[in-house]
Coordinates of C-alpha atoms in Angstrom, one line a residue:
X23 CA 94.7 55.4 184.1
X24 CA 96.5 53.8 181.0
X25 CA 96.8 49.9 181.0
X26 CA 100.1 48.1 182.3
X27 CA 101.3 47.5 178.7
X28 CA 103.5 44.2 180.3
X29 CA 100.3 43.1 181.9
X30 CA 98.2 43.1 178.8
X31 CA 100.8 41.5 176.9
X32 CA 101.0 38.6 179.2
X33 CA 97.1 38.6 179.1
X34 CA 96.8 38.1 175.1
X35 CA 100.3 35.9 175.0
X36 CA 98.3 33.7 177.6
X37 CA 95.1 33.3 175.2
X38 CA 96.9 33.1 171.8
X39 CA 99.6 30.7 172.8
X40 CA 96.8 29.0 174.8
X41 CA 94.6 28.3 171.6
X42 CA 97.6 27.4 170.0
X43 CA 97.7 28.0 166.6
X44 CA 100.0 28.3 163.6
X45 CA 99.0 29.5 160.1
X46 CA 100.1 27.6 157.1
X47 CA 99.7 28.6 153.4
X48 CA 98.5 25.0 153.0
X49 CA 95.6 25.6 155.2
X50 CA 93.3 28.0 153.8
X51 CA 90.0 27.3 155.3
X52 CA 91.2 27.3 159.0
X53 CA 93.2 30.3 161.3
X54 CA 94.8 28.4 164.3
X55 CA 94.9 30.0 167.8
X56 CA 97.6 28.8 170.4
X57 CA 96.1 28.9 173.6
X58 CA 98.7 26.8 175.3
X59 CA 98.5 26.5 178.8
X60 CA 102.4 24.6 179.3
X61 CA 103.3 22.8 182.6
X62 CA 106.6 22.5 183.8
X63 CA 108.5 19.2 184.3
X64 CA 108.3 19.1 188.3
X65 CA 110.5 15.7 188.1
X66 CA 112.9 14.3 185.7
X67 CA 111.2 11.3 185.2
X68 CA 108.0 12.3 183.8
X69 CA 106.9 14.8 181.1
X70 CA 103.7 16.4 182.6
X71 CA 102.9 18.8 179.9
X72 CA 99.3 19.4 179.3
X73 CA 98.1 22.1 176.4
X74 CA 94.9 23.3 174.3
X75 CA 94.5 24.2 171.1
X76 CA 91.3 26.2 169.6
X77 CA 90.8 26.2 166.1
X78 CA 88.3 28.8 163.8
X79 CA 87.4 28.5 159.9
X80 CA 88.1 32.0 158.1
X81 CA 83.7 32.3 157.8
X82 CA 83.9 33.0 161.5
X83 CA 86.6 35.3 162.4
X84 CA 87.2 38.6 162.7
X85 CA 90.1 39.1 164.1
X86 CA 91.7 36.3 166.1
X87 CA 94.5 38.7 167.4
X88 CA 91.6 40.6 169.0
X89 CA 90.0 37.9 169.7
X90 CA 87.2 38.7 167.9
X91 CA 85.0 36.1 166.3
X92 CA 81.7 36.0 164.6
X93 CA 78.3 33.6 163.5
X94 CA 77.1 33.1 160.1
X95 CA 73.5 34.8 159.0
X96 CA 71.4 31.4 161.2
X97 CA 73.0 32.9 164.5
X98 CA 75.5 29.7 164.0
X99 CA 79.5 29.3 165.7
X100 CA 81.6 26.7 164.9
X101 CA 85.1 26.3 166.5
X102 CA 87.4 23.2 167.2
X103 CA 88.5 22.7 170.6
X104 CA 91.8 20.1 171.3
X105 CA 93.1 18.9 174.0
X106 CA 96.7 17.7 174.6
X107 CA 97.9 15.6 177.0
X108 CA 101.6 14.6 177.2
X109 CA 101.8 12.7 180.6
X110 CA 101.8 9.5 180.9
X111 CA 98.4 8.5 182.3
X112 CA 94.5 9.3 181.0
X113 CA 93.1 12.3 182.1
X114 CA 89.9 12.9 182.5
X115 CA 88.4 16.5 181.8
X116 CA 85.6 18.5 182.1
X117 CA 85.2 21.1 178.9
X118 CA 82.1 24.2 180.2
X119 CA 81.5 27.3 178.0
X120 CA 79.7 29.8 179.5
X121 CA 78.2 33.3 178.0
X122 CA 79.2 36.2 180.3
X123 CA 76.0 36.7 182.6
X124 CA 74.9 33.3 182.5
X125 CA 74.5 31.8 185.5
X126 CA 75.1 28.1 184.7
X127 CA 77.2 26.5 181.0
X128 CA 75.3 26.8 178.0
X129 CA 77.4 23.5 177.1
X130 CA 79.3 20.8 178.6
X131 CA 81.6 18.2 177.7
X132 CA 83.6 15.2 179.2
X133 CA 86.4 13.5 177.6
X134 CA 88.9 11.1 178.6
X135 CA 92.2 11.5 177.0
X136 CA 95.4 8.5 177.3
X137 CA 98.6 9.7 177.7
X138 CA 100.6 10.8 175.0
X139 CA 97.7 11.5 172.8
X140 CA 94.9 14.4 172.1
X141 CA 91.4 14.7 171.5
X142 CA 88.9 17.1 169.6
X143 CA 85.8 18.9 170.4
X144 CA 83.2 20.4 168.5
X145 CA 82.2 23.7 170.0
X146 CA 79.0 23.9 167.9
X147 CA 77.0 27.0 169.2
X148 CA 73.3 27.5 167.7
X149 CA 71.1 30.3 167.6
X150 CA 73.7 32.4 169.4
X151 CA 71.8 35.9 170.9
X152 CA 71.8 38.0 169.0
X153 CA 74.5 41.6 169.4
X154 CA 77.9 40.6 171.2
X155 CA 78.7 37.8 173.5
X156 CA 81.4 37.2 175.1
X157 CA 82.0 33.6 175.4
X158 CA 84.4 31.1 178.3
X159 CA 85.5 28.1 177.7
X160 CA 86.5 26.7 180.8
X161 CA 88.9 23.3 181.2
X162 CA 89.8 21.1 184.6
X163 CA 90.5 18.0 185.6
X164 CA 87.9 16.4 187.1
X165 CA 88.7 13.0 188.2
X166 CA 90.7 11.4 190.7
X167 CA 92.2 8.4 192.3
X168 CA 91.4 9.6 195.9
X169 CA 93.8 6.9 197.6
X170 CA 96.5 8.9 195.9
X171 CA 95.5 12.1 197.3
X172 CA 99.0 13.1 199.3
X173 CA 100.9 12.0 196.5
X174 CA 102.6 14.9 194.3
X175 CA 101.4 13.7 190.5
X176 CA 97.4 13.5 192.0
X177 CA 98.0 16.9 193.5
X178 CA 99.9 18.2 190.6
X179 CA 96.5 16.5 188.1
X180 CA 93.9 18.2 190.5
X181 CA 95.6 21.6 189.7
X182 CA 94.8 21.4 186.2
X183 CA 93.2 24.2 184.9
X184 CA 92.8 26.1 181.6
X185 CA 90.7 29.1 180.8
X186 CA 89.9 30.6 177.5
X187 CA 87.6 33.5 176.2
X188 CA 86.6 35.4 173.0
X189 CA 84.2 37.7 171.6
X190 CA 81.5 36.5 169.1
X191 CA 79.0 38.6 167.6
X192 CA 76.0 37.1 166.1
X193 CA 75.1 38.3 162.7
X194 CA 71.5 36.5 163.0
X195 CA 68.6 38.6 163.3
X196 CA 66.3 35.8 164.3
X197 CA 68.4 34.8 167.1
X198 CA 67.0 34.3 170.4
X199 CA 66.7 37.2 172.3
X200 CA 68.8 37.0 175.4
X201 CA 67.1 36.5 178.6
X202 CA 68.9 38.8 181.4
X203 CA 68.9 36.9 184.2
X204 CA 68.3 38.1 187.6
X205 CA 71.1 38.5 188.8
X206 CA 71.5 40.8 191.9
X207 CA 74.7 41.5 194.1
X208 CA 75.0 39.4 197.5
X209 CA 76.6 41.6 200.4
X210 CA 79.6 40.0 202.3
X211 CA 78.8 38.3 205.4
X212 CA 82.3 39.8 206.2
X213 CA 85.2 42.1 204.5
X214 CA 89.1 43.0 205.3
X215 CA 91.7 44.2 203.4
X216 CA 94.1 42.4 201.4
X217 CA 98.1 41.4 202.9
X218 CA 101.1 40.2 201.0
X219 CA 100.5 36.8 202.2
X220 CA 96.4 37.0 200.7
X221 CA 98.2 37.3 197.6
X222 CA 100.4 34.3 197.7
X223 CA 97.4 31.9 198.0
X224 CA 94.3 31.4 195.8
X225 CA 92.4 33.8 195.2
X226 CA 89.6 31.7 195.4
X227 CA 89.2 29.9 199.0
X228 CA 87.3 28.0 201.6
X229 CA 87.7 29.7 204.9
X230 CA 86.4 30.3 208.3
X231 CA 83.6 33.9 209.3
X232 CA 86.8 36.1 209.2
X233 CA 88.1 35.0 205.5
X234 CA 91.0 32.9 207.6
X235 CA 91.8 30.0 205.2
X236 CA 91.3 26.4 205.9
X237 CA 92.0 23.4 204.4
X238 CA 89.0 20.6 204.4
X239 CA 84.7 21.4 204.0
X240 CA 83.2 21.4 206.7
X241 CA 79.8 20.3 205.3
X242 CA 78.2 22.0 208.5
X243 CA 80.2 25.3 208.8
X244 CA 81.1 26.7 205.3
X245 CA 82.8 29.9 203.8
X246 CA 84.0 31.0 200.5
X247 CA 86.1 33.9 200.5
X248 CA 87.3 35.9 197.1
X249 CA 90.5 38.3 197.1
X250 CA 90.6 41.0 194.6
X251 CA 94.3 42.2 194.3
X252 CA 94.0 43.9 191.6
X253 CA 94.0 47.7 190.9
X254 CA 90.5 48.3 189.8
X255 CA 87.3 46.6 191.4
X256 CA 86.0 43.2 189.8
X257 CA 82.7 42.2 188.6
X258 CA 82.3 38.5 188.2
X259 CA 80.3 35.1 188.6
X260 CA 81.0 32.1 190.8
X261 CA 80.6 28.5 189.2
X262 CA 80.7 25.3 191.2
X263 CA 81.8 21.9 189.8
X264 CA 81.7 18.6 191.7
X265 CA 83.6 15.8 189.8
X266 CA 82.4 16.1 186.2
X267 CA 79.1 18.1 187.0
X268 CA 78.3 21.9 187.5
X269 CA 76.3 22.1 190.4
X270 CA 74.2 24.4 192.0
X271 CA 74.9 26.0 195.3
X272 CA 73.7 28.5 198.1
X273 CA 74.8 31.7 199.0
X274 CA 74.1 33.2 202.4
X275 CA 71.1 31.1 202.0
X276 CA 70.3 31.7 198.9
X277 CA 69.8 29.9 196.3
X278 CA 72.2 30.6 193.5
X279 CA 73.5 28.6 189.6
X280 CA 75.8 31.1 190.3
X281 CA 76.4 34.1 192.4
X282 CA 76.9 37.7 190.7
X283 CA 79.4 39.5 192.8
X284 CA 81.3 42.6 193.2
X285 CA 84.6 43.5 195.1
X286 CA 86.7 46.8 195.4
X287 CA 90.7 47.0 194.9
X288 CA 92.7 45.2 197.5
X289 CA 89.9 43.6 199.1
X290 CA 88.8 40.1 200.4
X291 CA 85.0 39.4 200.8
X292 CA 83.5 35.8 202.6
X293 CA 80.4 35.0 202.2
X294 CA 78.5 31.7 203.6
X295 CA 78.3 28.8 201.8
X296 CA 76.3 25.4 201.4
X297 CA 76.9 22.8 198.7
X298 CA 73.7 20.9 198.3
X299 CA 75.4 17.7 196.9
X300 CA 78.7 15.9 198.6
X301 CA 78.2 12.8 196.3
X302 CA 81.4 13.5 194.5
X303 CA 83.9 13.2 196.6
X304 CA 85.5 16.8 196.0
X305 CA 84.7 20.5 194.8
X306 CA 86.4 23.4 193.1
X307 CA 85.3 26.9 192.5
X308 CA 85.7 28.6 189.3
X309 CA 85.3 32.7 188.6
X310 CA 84.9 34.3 185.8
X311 CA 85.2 38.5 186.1
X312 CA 85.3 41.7 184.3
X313 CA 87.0 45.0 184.9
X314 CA 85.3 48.5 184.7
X315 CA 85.1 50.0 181.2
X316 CA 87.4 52.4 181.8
X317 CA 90.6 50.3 183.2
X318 CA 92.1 49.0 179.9
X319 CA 90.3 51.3 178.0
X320 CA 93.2 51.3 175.1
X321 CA 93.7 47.6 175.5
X322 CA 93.4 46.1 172.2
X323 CA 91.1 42.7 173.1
X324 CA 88.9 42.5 176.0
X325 CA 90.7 41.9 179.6
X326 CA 89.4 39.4 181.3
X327 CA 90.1 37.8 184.9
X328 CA 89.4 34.1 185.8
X329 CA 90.3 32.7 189.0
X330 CA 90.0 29.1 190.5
X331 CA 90.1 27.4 193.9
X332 CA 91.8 24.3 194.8
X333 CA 90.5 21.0 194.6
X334 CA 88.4 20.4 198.0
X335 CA 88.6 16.6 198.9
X336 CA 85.1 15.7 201.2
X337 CA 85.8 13.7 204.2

């Protein structure tokens, strides 16, 4: 089955706007990407436009359109991350990359950024496994004024989300060998098939045994449900954050940095969930997922899907 050219499009518009870049003859050392992710004014009053940008020197790419990048002969990656924020108060974010298969971020990073202004990060990878990697770099929001938590700008902030991915291949031979983890599929407590109104709501959601959505933790009864709308079946990991932190989490009892799981077309799976840490206040759930070889097969980058939850406020 060929790829949905307008889908793919979208896909690779999405990334290269998102690491924003524009190429200048009066910057030879340096290929921008624009991976914008753009919010729309929801009120006259207040510009709330948020956007990243990820920059790579020429040494490590090999073909941004692709998405293709690459270390130098150490097994070394380089890459400038920015962050832009155009509303009118300090956000506060949480900056994860994560190599596919890894069950928890290989880096982390927390910035606070005024409004009206932008900040850089080094992404500095070392000793990057050696072969092809393909690397997330995963952005949220992750700090709120809880009083406000009704109010349409603190819901509008907790939304915040922006995900970014790219191949790197390391050209180091001495590289650490990577260490597979063990990572073995977690059956569904519970399974049903996905309606028009599953696929008006997150993808990603707390619910009740039956995957029926709900809309506070209960610390003492919990499910996670995950909705696969798509055509083709999804492969993917589950990441928790708490505030600023990652944190780790149980699945159906299990212990779990992450969970590996796997979900046919037009399917939603629940699965029982316990959070071992309710210091923070609130949680969100971000996915990271691949398709089967086969599905874009002629697709000229790498599809990938990421999915988040809402923000979960503990009570």
């Amino acid at each position: 089955m060929k790829y949905n050219k307008a889908f793919l499009a979208a896909i690779l518009l999405l990334l290269l706007s998102s690491c924003s870049g524009t190429n200048s003859d009066k910057v030879t050392n340096t290929e921008k990407e624009n991976n914008q992710a753009q919010e729309e004014p929801q009120d006259k009053g207040e510009n709330i436009i948020r956007s990243t940008n990820f920059e790579v020197k020429k040494p490590y790419i090999i073909d941004r359109n692709r998405l293709k990048y690459k270390t130098d002969e150490h097994g070394n990656f380089k890459g400038e991350y920015i962050y832009h924020n155009e509303t009118d108060d300090t956000d506060d974010i949480n900056i994860s990359v994560i190599y596919e298969g890894k069950l928890k971020p290989i880096k982390t990073y927390q910035i606070a950024v005024p409004g009206h202004s932008s900040k850089k990060v080094d992404i500095d990878l070392k000793n990057v496994p050696s072969s092809d990697q393909l690397v997330y770099i995963l952005t949220q929001t992750s700090k709120f004024d809880l009083n406000a938590e009704k109010d349409l700008k603190w819901n509008r902030n907790a939304d915040y989300v922006a995900p970014y991915y790219f191949n790197l291949k390391s050209n180091s031979t001495k590289a650490a060998i990577k260490n597979e983890d063990n990572n073995e599929l977690i059956k569904p407590i519970h399974t049903k098939k996905v309606s028009e109104e599953d696929k008006e709501g997150r993808l990603i959601y707390l619910s009740d045994k039956e995957g029926n959505r709900i809309e506070k933790v209960d610390q003492e009864n919990m499910y996670i449900s995950l909705v696969n709308a798509e055509e083709f079946k999804l492969k993917g990991y589950l990441y928790n954050f708490q505030g600023d932190h990652y944190k780790n989490f149980k699945i159906n009892k299990s212990n779990k940095d992450s969970f590996l799981y796997e979900i046919d077309p037009q399917t939603i799976q629940t699965f029982k969930l316990e959070l071992e840490d309710f210091s923070h206040s609130y949680v969100r759930f971000i996915s990271t997922a691949s398709y089967p070889k086969n599905a874009y097969k002629d697709s000229p980058f790498t599809p990938r899907k990421i999915m988040y939850s809402g923000l979960y406020v503990f009570k």
